[in-house]
XYZ file of C-alpha atoms in Angstrom:
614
model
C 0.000 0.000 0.000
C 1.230 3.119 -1.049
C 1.990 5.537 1.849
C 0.679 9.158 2.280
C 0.877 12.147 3.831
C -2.362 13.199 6.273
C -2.691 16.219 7.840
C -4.619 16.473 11.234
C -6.188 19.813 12.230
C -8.359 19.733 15.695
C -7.745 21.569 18.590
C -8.890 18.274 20.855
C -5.528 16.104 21.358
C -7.953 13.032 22.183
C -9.343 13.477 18.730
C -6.020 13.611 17.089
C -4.631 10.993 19.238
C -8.065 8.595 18.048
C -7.541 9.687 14.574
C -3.902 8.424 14.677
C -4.763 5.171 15.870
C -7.438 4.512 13.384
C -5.046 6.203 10.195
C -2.674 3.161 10.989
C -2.082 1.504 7.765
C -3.259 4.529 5.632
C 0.478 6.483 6.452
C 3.188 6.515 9.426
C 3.831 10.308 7.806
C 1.051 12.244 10.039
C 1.353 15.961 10.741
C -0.847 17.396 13.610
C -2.121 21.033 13.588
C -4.217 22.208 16.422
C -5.713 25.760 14.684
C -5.970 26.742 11.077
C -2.740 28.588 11.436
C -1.138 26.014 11.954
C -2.549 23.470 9.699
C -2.581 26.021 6.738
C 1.891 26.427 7.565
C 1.947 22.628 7.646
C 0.177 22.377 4.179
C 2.578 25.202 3.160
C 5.521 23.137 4.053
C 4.487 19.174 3.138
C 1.863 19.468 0.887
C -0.018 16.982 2.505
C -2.291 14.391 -0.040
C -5.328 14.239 2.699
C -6.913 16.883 5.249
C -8.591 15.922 8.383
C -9.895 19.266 9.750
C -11.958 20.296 12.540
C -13.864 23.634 12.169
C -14.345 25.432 15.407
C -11.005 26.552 16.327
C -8.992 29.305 17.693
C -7.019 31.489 15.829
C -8.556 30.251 12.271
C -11.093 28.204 11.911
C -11.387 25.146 9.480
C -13.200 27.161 6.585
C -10.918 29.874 6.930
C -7.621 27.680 6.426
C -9.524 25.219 3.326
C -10.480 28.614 1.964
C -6.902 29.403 1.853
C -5.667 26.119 1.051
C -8.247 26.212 -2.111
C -6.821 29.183 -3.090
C -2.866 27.353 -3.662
C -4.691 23.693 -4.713
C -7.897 22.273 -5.946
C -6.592 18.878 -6.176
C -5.504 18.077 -2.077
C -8.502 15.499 -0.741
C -10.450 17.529 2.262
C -12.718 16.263 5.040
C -14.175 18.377 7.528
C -15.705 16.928 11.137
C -19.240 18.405 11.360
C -22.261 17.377 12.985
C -24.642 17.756 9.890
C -26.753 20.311 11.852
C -25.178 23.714 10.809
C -26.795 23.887 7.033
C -24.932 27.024 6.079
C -21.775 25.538 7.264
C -22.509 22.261 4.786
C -22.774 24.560 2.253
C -20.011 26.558 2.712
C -17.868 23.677 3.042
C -19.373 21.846 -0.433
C -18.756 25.415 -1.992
C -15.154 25.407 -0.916
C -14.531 21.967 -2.383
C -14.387 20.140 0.531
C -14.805 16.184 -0.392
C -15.610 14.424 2.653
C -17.715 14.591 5.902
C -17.048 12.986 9.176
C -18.799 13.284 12.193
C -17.860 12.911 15.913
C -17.709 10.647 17.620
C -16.016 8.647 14.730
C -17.273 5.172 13.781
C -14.962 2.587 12.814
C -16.468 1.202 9.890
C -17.731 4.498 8.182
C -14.722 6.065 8.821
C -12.603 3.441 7.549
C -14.780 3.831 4.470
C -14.497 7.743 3.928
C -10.765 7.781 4.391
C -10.158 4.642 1.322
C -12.351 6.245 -0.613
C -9.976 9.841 -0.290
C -6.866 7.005 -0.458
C -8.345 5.528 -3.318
C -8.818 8.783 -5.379
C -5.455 9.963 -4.366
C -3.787 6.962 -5.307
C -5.731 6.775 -8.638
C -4.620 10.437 -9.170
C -0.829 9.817 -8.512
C -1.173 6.482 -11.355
C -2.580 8.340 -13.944
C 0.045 11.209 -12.790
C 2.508 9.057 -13.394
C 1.430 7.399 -16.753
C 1.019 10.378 -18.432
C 4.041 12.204 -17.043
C 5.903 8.471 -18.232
C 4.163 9.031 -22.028
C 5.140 12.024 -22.496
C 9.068 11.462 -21.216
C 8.967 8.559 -23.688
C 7.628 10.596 -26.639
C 9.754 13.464 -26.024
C 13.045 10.991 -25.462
C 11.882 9.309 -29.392
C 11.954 12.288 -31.207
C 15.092 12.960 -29.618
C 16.218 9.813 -30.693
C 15.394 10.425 -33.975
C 16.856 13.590 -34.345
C 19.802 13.013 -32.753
C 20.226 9.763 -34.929
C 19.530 11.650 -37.932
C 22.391 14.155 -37.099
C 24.798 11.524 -36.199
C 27.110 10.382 -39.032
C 27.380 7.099 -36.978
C 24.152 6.078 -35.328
C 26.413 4.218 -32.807
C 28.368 6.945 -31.754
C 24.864 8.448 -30.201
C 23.086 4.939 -29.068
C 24.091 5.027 -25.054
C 23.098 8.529 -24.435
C 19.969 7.443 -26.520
C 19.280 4.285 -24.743
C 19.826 5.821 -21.091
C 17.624 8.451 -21.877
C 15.202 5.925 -23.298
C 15.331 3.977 -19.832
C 15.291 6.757 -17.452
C 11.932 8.478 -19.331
C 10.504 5.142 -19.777
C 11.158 5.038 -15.873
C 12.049 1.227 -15.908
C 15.757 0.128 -14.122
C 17.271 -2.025 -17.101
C 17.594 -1.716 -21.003
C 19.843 -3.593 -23.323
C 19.935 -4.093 -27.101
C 21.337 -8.090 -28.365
C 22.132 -8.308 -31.937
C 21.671 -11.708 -33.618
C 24.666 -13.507 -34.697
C 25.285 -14.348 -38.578
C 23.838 -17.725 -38.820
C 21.507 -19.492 -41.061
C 19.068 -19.980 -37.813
C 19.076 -16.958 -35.956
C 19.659 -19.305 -32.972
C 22.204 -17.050 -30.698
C 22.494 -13.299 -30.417
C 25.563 -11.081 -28.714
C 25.251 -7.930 -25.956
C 25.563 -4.642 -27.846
C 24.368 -2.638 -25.021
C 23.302 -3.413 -21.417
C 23.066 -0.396 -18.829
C 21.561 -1.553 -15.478
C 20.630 0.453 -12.130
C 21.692 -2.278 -9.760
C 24.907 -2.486 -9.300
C 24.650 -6.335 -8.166
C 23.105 -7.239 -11.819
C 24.888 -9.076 -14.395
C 24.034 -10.240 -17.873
C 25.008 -12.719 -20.416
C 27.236 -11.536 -23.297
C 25.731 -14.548 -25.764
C 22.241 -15.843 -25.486
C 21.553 -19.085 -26.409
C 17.819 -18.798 -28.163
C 17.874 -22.834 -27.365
C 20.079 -23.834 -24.367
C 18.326 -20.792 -22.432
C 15.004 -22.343 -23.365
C 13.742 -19.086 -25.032
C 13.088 -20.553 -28.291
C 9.393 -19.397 -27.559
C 10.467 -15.949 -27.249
C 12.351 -16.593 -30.481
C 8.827 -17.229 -32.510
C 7.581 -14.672 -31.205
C 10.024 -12.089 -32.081
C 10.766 -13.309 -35.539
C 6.661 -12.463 -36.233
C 7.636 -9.112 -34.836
C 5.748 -9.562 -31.655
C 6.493 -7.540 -28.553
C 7.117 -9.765 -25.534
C 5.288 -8.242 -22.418
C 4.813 -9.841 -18.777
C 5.936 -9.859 -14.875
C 7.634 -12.717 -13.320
C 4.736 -14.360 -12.731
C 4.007 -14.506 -16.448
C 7.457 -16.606 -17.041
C 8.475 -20.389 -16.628
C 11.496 -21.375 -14.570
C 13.928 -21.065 -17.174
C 13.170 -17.532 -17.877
C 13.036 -16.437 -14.683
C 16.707 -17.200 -14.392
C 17.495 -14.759 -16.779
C 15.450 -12.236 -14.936
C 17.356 -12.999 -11.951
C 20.340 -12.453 -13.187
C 19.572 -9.213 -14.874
C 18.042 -8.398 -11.478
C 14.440 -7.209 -12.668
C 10.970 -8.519 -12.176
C 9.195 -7.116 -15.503
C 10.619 -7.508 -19.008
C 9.345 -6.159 -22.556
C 11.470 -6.782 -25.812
C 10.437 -5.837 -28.666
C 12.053 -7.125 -32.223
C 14.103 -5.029 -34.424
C 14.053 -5.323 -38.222
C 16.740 -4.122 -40.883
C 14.983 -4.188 -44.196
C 12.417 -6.592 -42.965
C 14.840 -9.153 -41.947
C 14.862 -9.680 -37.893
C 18.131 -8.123 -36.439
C 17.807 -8.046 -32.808
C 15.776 -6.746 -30.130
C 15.307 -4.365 -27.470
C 15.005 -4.890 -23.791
C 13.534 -2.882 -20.855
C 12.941 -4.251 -17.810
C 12.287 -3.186 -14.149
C 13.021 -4.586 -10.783
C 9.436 -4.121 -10.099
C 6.246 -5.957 -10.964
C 5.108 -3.653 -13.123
C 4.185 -4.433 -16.534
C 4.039 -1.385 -19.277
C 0.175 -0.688 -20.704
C 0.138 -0.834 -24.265
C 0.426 2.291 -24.900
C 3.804 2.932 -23.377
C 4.638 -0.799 -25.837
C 3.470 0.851 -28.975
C 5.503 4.164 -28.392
C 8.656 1.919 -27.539
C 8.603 -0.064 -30.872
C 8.732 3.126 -32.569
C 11.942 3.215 -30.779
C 13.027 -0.547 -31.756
C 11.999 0.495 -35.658
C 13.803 3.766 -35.426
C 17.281 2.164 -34.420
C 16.296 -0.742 -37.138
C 16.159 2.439 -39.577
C 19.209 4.073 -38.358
C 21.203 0.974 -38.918
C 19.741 0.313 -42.348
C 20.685 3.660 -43.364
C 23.973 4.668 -41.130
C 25.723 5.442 -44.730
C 22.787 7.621 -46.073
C 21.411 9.408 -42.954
C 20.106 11.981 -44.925
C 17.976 10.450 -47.692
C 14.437 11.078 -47.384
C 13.748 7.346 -47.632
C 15.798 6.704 -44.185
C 13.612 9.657 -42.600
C 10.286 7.211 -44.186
C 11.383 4.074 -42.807
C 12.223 5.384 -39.507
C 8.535 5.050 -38.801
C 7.349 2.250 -41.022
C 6.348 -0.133 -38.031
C 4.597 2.824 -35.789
C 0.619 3.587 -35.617
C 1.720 7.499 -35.770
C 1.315 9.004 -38.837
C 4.456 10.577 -39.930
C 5.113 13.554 -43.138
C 8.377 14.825 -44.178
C 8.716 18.113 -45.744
C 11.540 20.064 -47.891
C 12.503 23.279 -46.396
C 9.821 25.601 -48.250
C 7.216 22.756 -45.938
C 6.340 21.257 -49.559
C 5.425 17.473 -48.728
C 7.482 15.107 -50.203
C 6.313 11.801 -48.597
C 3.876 10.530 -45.701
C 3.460 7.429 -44.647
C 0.553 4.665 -44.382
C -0.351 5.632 -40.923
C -0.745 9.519 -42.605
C -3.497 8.402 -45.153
C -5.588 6.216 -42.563
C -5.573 8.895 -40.060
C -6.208 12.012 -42.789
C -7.874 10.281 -45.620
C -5.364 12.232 -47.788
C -3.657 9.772 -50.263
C -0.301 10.439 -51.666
C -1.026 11.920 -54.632
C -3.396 14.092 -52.777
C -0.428 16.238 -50.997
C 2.810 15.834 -52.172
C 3.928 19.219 -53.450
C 1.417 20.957 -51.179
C 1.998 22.583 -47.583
C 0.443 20.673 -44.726
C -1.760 24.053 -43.733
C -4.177 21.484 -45.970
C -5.258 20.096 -42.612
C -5.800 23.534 -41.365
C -9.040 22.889 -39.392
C -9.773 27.031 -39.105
C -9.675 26.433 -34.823
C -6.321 28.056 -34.633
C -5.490 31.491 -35.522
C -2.232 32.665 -37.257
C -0.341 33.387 -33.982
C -0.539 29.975 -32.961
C 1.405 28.818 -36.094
C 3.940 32.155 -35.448
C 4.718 30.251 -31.731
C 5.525 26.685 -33.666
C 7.793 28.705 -35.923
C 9.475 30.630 -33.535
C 10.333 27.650 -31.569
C 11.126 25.529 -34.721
C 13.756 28.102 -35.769
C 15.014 28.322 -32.433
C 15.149 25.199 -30.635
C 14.971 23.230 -33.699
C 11.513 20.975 -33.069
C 7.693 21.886 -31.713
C 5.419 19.300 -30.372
C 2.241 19.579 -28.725
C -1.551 19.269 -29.406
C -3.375 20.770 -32.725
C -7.042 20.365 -34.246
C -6.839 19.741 -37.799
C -9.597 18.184 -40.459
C -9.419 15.223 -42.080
C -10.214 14.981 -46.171
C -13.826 13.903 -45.160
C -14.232 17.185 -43.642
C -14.256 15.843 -40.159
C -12.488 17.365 -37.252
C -9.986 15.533 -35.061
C -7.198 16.410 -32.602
C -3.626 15.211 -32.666
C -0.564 15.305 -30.688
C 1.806 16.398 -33.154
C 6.146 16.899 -33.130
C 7.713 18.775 -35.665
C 11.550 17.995 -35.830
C 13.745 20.005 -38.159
C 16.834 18.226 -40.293
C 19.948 20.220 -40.917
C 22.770 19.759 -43.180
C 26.480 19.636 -42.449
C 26.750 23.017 -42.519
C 23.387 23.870 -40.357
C 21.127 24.733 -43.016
C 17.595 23.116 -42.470
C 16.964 20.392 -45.477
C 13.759 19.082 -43.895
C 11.310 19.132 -41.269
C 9.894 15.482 -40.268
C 5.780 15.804 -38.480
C 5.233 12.687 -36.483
C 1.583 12.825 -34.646
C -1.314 10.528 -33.322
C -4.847 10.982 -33.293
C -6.068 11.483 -29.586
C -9.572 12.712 -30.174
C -11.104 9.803 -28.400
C -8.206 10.368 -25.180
C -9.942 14.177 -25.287
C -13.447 13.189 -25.367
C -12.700 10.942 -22.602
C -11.194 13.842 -20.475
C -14.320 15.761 -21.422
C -16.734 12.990 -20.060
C -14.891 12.779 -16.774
C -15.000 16.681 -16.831
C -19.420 16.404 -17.441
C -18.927 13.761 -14.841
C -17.759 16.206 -12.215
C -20.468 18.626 -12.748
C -23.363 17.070 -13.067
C -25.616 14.942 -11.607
C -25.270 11.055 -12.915
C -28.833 10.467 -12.266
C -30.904 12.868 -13.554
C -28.044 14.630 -15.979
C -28.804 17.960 -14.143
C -26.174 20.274 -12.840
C -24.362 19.491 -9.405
C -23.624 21.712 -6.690
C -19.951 22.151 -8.219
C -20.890 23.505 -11.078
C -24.225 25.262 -10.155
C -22.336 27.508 -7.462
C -20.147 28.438 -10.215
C -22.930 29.845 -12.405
C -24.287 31.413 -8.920
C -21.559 33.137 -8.764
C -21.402 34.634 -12.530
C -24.740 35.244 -12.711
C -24.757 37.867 -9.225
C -21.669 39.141 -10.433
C -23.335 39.813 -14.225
C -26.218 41.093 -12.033
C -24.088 43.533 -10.646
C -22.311 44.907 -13.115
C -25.383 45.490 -15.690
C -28.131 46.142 -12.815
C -30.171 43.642 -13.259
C -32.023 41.179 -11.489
C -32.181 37.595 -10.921
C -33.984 34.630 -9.070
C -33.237 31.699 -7.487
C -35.638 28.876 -6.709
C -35.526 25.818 -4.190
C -37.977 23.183 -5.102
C -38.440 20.309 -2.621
C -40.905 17.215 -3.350
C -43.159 16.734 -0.189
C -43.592 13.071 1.143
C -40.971 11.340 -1.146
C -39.377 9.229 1.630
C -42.940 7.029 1.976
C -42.522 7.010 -2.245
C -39.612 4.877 -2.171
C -40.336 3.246 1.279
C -43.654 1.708 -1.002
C -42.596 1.450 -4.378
C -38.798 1.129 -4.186
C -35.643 3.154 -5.085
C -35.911 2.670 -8.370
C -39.296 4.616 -8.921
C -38.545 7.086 -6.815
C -34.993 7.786 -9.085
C -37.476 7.047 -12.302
C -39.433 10.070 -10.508
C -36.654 12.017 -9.838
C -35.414 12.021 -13.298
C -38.932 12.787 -14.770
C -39.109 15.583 -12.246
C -35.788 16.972 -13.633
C -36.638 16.773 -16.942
C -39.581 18.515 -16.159
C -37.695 21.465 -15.365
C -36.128 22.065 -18.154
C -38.188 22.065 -20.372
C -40.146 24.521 -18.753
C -37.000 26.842 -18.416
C -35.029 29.040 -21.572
C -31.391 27.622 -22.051
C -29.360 30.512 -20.229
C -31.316 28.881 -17.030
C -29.782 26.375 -14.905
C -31.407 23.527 -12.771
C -29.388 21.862 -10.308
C -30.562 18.523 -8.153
C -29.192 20.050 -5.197
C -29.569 16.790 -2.904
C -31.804 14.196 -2.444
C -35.607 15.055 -3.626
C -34.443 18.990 -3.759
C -34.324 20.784 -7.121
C -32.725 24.539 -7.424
C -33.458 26.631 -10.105
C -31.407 29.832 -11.270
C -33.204 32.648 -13.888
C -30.843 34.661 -14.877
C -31.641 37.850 -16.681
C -35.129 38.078 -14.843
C -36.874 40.906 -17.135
C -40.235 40.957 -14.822
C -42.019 39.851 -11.931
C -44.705 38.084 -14.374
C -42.982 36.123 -16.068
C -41.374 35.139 -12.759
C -44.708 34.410 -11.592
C -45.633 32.584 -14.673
C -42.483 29.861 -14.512
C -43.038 29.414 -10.672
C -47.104 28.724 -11.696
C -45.361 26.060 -14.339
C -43.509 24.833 -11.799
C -46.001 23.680 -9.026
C -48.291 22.792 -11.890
C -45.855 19.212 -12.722
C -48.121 18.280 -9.312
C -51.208 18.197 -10.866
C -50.841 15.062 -13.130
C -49.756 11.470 -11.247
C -46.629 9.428 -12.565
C -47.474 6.220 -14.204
C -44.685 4.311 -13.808
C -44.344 0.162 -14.152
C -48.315 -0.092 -13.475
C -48.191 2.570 -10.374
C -49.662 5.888 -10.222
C -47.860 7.946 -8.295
C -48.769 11.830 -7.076
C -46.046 14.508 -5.804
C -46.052 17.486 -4.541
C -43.792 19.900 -4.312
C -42.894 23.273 -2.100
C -41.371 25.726 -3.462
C -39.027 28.708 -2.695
C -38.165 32.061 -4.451
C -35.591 34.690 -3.823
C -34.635 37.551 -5.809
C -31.567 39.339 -6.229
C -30.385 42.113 -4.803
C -34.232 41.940 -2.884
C -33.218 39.090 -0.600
C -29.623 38.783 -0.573
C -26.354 39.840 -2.507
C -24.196 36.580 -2.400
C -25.236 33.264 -3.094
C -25.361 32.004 0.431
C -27.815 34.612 1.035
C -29.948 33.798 -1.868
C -29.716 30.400 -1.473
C -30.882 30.866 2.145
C -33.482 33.328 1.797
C -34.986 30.449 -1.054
C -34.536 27.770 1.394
C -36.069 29.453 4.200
C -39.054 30.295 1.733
C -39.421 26.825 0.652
C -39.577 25.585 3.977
C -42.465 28.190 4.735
C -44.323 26.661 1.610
C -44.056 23.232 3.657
C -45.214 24.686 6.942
C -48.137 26.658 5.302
C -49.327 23.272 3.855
C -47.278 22.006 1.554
C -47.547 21.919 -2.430
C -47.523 25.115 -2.952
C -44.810 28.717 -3.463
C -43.981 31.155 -0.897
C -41.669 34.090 -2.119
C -38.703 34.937 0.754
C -40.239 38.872 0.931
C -42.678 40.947 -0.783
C -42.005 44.161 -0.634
C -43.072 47.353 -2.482
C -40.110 49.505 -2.036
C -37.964 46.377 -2.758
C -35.298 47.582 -5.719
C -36.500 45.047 -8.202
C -39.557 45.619 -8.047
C -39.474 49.923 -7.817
C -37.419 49.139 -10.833
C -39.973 47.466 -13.179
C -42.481 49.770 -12.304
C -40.468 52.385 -13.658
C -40.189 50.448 -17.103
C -44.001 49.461 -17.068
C -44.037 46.107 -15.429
C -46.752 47.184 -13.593
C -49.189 44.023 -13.465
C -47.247 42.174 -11.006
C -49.028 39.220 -8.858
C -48.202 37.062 -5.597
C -50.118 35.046 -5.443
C -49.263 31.574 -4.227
């Protein structure tokens, strides 16, 4: 189990003395804080992956120091100890980002579940961290590879700088590169190259393809198959070899000189850990690239070298002259684009131009390509089809002897399905997975621009709490699953009955808020909240069951009833709740008042037919 840092903020030293007992297992690394102050100088200093924090304390309170904390990171996993009774501190917290809840005293078992669900998320965080921070190293070390490579006038002269750099962004412990002796068989192959982190590792300067019982492995590589797998993937014989090299994972991949098997490529790690296939695919570039470098170590310069660099990789690859006139792509290039050869050499690449990027974007890659000598990072470009896809693209430049570019080499990959699923994890975190509604996250966030667009153009707007009465004895009779079938109809509702600029939010449980922004008159804020308690009249049919709700409901208005969204969303709540005392079913505004601002300002501009009734 991977180890973190927690961060304990309570004034109480019996409640930071229970919390260390029951955090055994989770870290030995605890830091204890017994004010905000303190806790926010601790954060400051460790940068702690999980907050336990108190909130009534002296000095600075809880809020005070996750308000800070927010300010520095979003990411850092927060609980707060509360007792669930203070509703304005709930929201205050959930506004702030705080994750978690925990009340005192602290039971075991939920507890115990809370803090592996913050371990779990951290952990998951730091992986996916790591993976991409590990896929980029490699990509970036490639290109160097083949750049450097392409410089050298002996690829050998650059291949252990290449390979170390190869290991070290690859983060693995072991790489070496066997070359296959010259017989009819293939059946024995000599070290090239072996660098190693452990000192107490050795290797074998021959391998024997069938005394070392790796005649398997043989097959497998002659097909120009990657082999991929832990220890515990490996017979007895194999595992000797790992042994001796002093690693625990192993991936070699083949490597071909004018389609004839040559060699391969090791990397292995004294860890279990076995490389996903993405980080596979991105190293057999590597494998074909030195396969291409020694098929062409007397001609480094041809264009046909530069091709069959990349004739085993998934990327799609173009090479240009120096006036960017294409003069070859590869397969990869006309799957991806569509574009056949014929259809672009002689023409500049700006034939992908997808329109999404201005000209000073292309000034940047420019800039940097005459400076640095290569580019790389993400650009939307259009396929022939028309359709629009993103791809991570690197632009290396090829100079001469004498320094003068001759050619500039594009590798990319299509990662339009990678962005979409960043997007859906992004919907994910703002909005509600049952209903498809809004969250709190990202409701609070339109709160907050609509009062401040409120305030800069004087207008007004409302905010609505909806609540359903007597749902608990809904899905006590008819189970969960109507009453979430209800709750999604409900939401649904809603919107239609709303323009687009408004925003519903399932704020919790059975309780619906609704913001209308750009509220042009009293009527037709009458009008939507008349809509609104009218989804009552007609039952639910749902699997054979007709169901009836009701709902109370809440208005405020700003600036009538408050001027930051606490307020507002107070002044609502406490009006809903009135709706609920007064009988349920029915809408209760927070104040009605004549010489109220809103409403002194649409008299003025002829909104004079206002009603209130409820």
């Amino acid at each position: 189990m991977e180890k973190l840092i927690i961060l304990i903020v309570d004034d109480d030293k019996t409640t930071t003395s229970i919390l260390n007992h029951m955090l055994y297992g989770y870290t030995d690394n605890i830091l204890t804080a017994s004010n905000g102050l303190e806790g926010l100088e601790l954060y400051q200093e460790h940068r702690p992956d999980i907050i336990l924090s108190d909130i009534n304390m002296p000095h600075m309170n809880g809020l005070e120091m996750v308000e800070q904390i927010r300010k520095k990171d979003e990411h850092v996993k927060i609980a707060i100890f509360t007792d669930f009774e203070e509703r304005d501190i709930l929201l205050r917290a959930i506004e702030l980002g705080v994750n978690q809840f925990l009340s005192k005293p602290f039971a075991s078992k939920s507890f115990s579940k809370t803090i592996q669900s913050l371990y779990d998320d951290v952990i998951e965080k730091r992986y996916s961290n790591r993976e991409i921070q590990r896929q980029q190293n490699i990509l970036h070390a490639i290109n160097e590879m083949s750049h450097n490579f392409l410089q050298q006038s002996d690829w050998m002269q650059a291949l252990k700088q290449e390979m170390q750099n190869l290991k070290e962004a690859s983060d693995m412990s072991s790489i070496f590169i066997y070359q296959n002796d010259q017989d009819e068989n293939n059946l024995s192959a000599h070290k090239l190259l072996y660098i190693n982190d452990n000192p107490e590792a050795k290797s074998k300067k021959r391998i024997h393809y069938r005394k070392h019982y790796v005649m398997r492995w043989k097959n497998q590589l002659e097909k120009n198959l990657p082999i991929n797998g832990s220890r515990e993937d490996y017979d007895n014989s194999k595992k000797k070899l790992l042994d001796l090299f002093k690693i625990n994972s192993l991936l070699i991949l083949p490597i071909f000189v004018q389609d004839k098997w040559w060699g391969f490529l090791g990397i292995g790690d004294e860890h279990k850990q076995t490389l996903e296939s993405t980080n596979v695919e991105m190293l057999s570039t590597a494998a074909s690239i030195i396969g291409a470098a020694i098929n062409n170590r007397n001609n480094l310069r041809s264009l046909e070298m530069s091709s069959a660099v990349y004739e085993h990789t998934m990327d799609g690859v173009l090479i240009t002259d120096s006036h960017n006139r294409i003069l070859h792509v590869n397969d990869a290039f006309i799957d991806i684009t569509g574009y056949s050869l014929e259809n672009v050499v002689g023409k500049d690449p700006k034939i992908l131009k997808s329109g999404k990027h201005d000209k000073h974007f292309y000034q940047k890659i420019w800039n940097q390509l005459s400076v640095n000598g290569y580019w790389q990072g993400e650009i939307t470009n259009r396929k022939k089809n028309g359709e629009i896809y993103i791809e991570w693209l690197s632009i290396n430049t090829i100079k001469n002897a004498q320094g003068k570019i001759e050619n500039f080499i594009g590798i990319f990959s299509d990662v339009t399905h990678q962005r979409k699923d960043a997007h859906d994890h992004a919907y994910l975190a703002t909005h509600d997975p049952l209903t498809g509604l809004s969250n709190r996250l990202l409701f609070n966030d339109r709160l907050e621009h609509a009062i401040n667009h409120a305030d800069r153009f004087n207008k007004c707007i409302s905010l609505i709490f909806c609540d359903l009465d007597n749902f608990k004895p809904i899905n006590d009779t008819f189970g969960h699953t109507i009453g979430d079938e209800i709750l999604k109809r409900v939401g649904s509702s809603l919107q239609g009955i709303l323009r687009k600029e408004d925003t519903v939010c399932r704020f919790g449980g059975d309780e619906f808020v609704i913001l209308l922004e750009e509220l042009h008159s009293f009527e037709y804020l009458n009008d939507i909240l008349h809509r609104i308690n009218a989804l009552t009249q007609t039952p639910y049919v749902i699997e054979g069951n007709t169901i009836s709700i009701g709902m109370s409901i809440g208005a405020s208005i700003y600036p009538d009833d408050g001027v930051t969204p606490e307020a507002l969303i107070k002044s609502a709540d406490a009006a809903m709740y009135k709706a609920k005392n007064n009988g349920k079913n029915r809408i209760e505004y927070s104040q009605i008042d004549p010489d109220h601002y809103c409403l002194k300002k649409y008299k003025e501009i002829g909104e004079t037919d206002v009603h209130y009734s409820t």
